[in-house]
mmCIF file of C-alpha atoms in Angstrom:
data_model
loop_
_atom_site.group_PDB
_atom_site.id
_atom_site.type_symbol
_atom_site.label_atom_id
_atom_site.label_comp_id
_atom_site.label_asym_id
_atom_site.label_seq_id
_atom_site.Cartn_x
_atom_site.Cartn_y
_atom_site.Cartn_z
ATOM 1 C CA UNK A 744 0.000 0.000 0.000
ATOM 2 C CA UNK A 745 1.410 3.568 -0.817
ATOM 3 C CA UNK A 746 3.395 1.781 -3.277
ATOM 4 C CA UNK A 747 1.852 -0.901 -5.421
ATOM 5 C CA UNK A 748 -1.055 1.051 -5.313
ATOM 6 C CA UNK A 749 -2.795 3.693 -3.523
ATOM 7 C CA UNK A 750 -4.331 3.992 0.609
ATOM 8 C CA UNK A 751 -1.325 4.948 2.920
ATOM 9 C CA UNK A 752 -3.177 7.859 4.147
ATOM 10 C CA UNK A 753 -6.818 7.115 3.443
ATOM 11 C CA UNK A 754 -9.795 6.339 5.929
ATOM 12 C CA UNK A 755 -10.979 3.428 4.137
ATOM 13 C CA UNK A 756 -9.040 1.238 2.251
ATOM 14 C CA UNK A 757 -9.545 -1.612 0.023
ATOM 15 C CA UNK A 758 -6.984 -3.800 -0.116
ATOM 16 C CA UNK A 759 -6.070 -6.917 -2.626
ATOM 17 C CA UNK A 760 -6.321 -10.265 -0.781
ATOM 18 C CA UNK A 761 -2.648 -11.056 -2.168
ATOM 19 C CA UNK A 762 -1.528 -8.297 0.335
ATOM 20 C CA UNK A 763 -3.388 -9.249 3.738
ATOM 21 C CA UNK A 764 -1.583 -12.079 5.322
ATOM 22 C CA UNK A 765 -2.166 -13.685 8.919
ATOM 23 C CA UNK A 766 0.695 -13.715 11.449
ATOM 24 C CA UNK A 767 1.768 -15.554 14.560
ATOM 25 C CA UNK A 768 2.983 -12.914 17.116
ATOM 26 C CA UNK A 769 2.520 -12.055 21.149
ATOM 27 C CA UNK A 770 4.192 -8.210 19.933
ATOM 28 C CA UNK A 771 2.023 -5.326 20.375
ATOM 29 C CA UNK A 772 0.065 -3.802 17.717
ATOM 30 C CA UNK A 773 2.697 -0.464 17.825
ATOM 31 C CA UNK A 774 5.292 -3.165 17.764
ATOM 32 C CA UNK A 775 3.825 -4.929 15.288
ATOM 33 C CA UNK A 776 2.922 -2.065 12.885
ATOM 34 C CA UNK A 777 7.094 -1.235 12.696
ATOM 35 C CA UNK A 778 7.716 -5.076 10.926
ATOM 36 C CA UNK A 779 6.019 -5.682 7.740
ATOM 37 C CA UNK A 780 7.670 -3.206 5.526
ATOM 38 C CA UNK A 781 10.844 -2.861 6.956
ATOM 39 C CA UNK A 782 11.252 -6.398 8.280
ATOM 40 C CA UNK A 783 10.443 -7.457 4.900
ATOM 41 C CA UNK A 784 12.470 -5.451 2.906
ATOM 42 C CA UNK A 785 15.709 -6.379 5.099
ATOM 43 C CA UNK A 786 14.903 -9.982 4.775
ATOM 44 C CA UNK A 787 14.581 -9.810 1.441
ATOM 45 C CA UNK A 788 17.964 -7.897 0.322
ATOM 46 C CA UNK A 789 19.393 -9.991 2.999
ATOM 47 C CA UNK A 790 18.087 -13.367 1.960
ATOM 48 C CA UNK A 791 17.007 -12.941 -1.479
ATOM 49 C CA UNK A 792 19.824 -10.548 -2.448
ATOM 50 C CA UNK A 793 22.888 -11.113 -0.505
ATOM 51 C CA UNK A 794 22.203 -14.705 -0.104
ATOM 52 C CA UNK A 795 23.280 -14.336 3.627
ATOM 53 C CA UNK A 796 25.054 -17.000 5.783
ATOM 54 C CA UNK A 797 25.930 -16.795 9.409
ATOM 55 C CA UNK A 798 29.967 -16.966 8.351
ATOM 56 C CA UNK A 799 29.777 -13.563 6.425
ATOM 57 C CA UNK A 800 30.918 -10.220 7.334
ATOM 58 C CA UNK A 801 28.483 -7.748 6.486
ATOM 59 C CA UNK A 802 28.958 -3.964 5.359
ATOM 60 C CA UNK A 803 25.214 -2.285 5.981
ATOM 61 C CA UNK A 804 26.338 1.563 4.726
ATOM 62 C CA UNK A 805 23.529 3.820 6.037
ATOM 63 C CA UNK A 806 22.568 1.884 8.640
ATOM 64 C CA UNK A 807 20.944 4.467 10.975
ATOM 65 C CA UNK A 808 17.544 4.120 9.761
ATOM 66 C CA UNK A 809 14.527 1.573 10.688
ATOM 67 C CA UNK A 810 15.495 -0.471 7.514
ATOM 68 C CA UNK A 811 19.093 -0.737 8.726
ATOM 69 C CA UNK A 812 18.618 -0.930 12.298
ATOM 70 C CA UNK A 813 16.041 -4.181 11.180
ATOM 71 C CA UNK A 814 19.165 -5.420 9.059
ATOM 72 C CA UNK A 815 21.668 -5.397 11.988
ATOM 73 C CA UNK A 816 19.316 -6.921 14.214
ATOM 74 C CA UNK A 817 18.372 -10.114 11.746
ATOM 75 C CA UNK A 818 21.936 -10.358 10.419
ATOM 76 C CA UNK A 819 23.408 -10.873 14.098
ATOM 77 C CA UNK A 820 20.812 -13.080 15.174
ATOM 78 C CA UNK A 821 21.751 -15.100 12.187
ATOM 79 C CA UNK A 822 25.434 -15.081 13.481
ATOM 80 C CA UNK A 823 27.009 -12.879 11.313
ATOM 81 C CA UNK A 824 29.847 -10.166 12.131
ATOM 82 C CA UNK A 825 28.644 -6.591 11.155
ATOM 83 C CA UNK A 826 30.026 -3.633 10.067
ATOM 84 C CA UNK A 827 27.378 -0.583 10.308
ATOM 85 C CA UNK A 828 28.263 3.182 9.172
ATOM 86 C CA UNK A 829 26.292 6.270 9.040
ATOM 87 C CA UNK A 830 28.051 9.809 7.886
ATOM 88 C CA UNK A 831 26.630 11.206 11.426
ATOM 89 C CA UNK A 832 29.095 11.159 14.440
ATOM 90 C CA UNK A 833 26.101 12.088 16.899
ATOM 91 C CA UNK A 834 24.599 8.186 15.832
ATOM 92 C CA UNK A 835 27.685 6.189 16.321
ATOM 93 C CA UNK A 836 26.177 4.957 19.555
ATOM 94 C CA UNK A 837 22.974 4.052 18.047
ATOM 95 C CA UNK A 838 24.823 1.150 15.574
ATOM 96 C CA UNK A 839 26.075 -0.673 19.308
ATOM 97 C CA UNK A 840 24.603 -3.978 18.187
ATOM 98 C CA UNK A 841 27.212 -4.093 15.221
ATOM 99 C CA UNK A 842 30.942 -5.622 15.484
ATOM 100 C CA UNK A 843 31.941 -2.238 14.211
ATOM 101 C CA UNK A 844 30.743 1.043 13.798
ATOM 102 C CA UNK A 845 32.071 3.029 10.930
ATOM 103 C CA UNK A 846 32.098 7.295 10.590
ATOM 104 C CA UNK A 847 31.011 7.027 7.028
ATOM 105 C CA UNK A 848 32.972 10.472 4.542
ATOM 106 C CA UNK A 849 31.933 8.842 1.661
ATOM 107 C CA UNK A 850 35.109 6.780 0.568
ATOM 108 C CA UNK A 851 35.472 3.539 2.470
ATOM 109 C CA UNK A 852 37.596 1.726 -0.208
ATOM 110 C CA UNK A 853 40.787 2.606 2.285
ATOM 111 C CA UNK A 854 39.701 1.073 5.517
ATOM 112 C CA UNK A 855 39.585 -2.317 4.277
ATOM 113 C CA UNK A 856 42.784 -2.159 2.872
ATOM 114 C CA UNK A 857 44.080 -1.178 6.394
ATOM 115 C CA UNK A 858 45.718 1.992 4.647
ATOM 116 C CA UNK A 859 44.386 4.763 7.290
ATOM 117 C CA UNK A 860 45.164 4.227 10.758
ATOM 118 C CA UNK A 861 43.675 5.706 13.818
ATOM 119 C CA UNK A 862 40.506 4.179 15.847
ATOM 120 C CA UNK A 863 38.611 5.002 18.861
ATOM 121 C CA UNK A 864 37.767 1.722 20.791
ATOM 122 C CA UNK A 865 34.007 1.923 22.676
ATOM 123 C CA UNK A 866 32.877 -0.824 24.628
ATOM 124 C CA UNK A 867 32.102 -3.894 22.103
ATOM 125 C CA UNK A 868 32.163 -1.377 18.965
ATOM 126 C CA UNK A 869 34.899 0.073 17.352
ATOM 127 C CA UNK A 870 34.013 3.726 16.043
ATOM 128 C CA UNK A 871 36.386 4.656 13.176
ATOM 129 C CA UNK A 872 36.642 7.669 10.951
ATOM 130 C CA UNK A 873 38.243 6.376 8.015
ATOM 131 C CA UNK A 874 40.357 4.035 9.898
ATOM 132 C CA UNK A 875 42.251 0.804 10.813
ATOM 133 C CA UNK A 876 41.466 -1.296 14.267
ATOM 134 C CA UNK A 877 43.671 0.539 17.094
ATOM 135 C CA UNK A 878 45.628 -3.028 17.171
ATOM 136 C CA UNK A 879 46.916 -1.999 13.724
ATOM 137 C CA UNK A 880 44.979 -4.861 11.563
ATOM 138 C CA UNK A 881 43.100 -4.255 9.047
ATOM 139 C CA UNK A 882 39.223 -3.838 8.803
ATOM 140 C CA UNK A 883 37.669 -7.165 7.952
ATOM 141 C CA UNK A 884 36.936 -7.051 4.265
ATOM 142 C CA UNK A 885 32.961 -7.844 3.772
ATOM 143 C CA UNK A 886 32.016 -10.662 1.883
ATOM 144 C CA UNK A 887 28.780 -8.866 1.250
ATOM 145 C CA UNK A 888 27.245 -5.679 1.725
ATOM 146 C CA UNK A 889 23.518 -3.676 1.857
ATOM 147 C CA UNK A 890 23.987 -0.711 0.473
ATOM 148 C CA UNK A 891 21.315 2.116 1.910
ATOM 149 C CA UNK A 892 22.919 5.479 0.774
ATOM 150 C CA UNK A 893 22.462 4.225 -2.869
ATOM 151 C CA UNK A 894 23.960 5.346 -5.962
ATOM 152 C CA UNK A 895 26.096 8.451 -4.160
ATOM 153 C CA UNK A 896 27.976 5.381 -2.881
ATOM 154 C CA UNK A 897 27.556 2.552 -4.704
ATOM 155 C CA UNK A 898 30.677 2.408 -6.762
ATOM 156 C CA UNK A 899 32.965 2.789 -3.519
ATOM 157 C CA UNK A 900 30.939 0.119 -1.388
ATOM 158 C CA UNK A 901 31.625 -2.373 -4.730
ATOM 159 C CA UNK A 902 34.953 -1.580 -4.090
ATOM 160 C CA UNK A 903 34.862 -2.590 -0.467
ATOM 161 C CA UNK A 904 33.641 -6.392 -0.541
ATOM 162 C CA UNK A 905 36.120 -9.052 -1.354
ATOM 163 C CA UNK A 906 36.046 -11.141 -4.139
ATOM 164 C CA UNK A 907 33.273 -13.054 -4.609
ATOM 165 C CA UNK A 908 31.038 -10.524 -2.534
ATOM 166 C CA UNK A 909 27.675 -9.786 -3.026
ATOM 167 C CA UNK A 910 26.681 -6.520 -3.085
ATOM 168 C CA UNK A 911 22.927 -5.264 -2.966
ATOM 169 C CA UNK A 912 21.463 -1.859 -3.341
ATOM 170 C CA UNK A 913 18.259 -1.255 -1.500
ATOM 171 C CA UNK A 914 17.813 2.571 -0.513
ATOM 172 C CA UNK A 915 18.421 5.935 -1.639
ATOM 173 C CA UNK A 916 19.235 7.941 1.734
ATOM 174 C CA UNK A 917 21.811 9.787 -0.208
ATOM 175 C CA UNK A 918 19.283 11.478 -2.214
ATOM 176 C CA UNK A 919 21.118 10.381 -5.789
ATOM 177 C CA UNK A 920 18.345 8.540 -7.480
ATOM 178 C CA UNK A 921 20.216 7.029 -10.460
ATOM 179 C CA UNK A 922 23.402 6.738 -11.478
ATOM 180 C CA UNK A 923 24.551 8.959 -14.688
ATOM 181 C CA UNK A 924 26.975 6.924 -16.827
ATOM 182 C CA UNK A 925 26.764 3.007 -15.948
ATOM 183 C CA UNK A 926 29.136 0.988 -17.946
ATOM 184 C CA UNK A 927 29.050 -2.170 -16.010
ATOM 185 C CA UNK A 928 32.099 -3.472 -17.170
ATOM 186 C CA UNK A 929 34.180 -0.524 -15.346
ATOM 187 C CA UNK A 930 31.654 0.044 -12.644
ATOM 188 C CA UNK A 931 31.674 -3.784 -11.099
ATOM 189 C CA UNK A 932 34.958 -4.771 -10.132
ATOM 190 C CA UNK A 933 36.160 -7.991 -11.065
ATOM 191 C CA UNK A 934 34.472 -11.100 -9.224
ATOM 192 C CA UNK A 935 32.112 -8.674 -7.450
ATOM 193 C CA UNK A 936 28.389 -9.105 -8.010
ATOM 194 C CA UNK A 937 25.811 -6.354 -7.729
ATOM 195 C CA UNK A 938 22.155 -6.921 -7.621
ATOM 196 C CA UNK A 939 19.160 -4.994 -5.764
ATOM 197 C CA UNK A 940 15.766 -5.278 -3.792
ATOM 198 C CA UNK A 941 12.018 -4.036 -4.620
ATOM 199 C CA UNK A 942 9.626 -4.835 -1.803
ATOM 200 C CA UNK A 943 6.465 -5.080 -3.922
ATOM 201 C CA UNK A 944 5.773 -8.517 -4.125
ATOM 202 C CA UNK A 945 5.146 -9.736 -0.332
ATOM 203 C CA UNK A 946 3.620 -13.431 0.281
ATOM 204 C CA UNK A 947 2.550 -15.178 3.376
ATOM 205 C CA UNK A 948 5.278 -17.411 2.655
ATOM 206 C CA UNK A 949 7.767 -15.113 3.526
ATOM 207 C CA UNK A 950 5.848 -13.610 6.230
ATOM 208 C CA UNK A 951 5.970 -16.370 7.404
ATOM 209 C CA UNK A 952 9.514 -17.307 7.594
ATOM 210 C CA UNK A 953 10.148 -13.763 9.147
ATOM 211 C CA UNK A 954 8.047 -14.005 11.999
ATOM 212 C CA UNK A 955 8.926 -17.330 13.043
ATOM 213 C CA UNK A 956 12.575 -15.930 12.775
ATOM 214 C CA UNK A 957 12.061 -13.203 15.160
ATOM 215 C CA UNK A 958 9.929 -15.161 17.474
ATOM 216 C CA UNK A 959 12.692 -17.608 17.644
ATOM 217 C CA UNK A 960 15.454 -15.083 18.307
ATOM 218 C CA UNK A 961 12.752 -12.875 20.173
ATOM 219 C CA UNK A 962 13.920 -9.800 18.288
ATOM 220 C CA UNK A 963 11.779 -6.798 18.758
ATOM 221 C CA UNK A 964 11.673 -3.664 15.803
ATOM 222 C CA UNK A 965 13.216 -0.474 17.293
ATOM 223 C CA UNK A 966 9.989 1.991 17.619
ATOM 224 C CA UNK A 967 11.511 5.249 17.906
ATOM 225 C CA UNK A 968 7.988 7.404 18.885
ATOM 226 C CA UNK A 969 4.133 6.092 19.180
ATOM 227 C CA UNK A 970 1.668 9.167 18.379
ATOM 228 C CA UNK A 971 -2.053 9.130 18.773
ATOM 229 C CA UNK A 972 -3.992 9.236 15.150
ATOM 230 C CA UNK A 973 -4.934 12.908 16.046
ATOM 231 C CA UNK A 974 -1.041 13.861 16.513
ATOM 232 C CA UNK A 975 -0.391 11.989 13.019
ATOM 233 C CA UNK A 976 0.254 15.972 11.382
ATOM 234 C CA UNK A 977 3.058 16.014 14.260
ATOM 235 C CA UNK A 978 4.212 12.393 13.063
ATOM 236 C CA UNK A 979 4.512 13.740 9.288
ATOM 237 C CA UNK A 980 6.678 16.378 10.663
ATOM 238 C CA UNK A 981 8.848 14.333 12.812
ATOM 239 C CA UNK A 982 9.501 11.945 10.074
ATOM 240 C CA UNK A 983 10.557 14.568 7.611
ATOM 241 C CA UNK A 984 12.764 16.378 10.017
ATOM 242 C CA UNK A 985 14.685 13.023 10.848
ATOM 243 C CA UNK A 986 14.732 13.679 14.618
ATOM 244 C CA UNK A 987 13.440 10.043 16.212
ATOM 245 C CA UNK A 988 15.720 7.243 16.120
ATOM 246 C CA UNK A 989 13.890 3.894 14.648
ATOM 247 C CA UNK A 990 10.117 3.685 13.418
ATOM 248 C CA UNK A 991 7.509 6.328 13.452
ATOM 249 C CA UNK A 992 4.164 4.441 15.017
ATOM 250 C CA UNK A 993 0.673 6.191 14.644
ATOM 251 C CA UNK A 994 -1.742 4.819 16.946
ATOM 252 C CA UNK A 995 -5.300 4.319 15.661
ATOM 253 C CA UNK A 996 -7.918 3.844 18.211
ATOM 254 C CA UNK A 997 -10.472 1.021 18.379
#
């Protein structure tokens, strides 16, 4: 809804029977309300794009949003090492269930070929501004990545992942829509793979297999602030200034 077709802000909506699916979950509806778009379009770049196994290293660039925040949280569960960044210093501390925290400039290429030293240690993650561990090894090169910023960043996150790695492009926080000159040939480095995720096609199948995931590993989606369906002009606002940390929840009354 909102995307394959119309309803995100109507009273009434009628909905195709293809997109109404039954769930098993004790969450609460405000809890519940932050997982099917998000949760689904994670586990589908993660799962249907990345092909994800619990012995990769994952690169998540832009991860300070709900849809990388969901990412972190299903990738660890699934045993993975992490690497989060966001360009913000101010939201290091927000990316503390990652391995490692990254300052993103824009140019990661160098840290994973341990040419920039300099790190700041923090508890169990390592925030680095275009840097090497403070041990003097080398950042872990990815084996895959999820690449959130979008095309502003693509070609240096292709350049990040080893070879072999699998690199999808899901969002568009960078606010570069497309990419002007793509010759593919000079654009994907050698043994690198590129593909992408479009969350329009949901099933109950995969529903499914999300919710019995996060029921297993009891995650719960970060809900950053719950407002009351006559606040929801104040949630637009919120949302558009960037201000709460994790999902925006409107409340609708019985």
């Amino acid at each position: 809804m909102g995307r394959s077709f119309n309803g995100s802000y109507a009273q009434y909506v009628l909905a195709p029977a293809s997109h109404v699916f039954s769930i098993k979950s004790n969450l609460l509806w405000e809890k519940l309300a932050a997982i099917p778009e998000t949760y689904f379009t994670a586990w589908g770049s993660l799962f249907q794009g990345l092909k994800l196994q619990p012995d990769d290293t994952l690169l998540i660039r832009g991860a300070t949003c709900a849809l990388g925040y969901a990412a972190i949280q299903i990738a660890k569960a699934l045993g993975c090492k992490v690497i989060a960044t966001t360009h913000r210093e101010d939201k290091l501390r927000l990316l503390s269930q990652a391995d490692l925290a990254l300052l993103d400039t824009g140019s990661l290429e160098n840290i994973f070929s341990g040419e920039i030293a300099g790190a700041v240690q923090t508890g169990r993650t390592s925030q680095i501004s275009g840097a090497t561990k403070t041990d003097g090894t080398a950042v872990p090169r990815p084996s895959k990545a999820l690449e959130l910023v979008g095309p502003k960043t693509l070609a240096d996150t292709l350049r990040c992942v080893g070879k072999g790695g699998l690199v999808c492009t899901t969002g568009i926080l960078g606010g570069v829509y497309a990419i002007n000159v793509f010759d593919p040939i000079k654009y994907i480095p050698n043994g690198v793979y590129l593909t992408g995720f479009y969350s329009n096609s949901p099933s109950q199948d995969t529903m499914d297999e999300i919710f019995c995931f996060m029921n297993a590993k009891r995650l719960t989606p970060p809900v950053g602030k719950v407002f009351d369906f006559s606040e929801i002009q104040k949630a637009c606002t919120a949302q558009d200034n960037g201000g709460i940390d994790g999902k925006i929840i409107v409340r609708v009354s019985d």
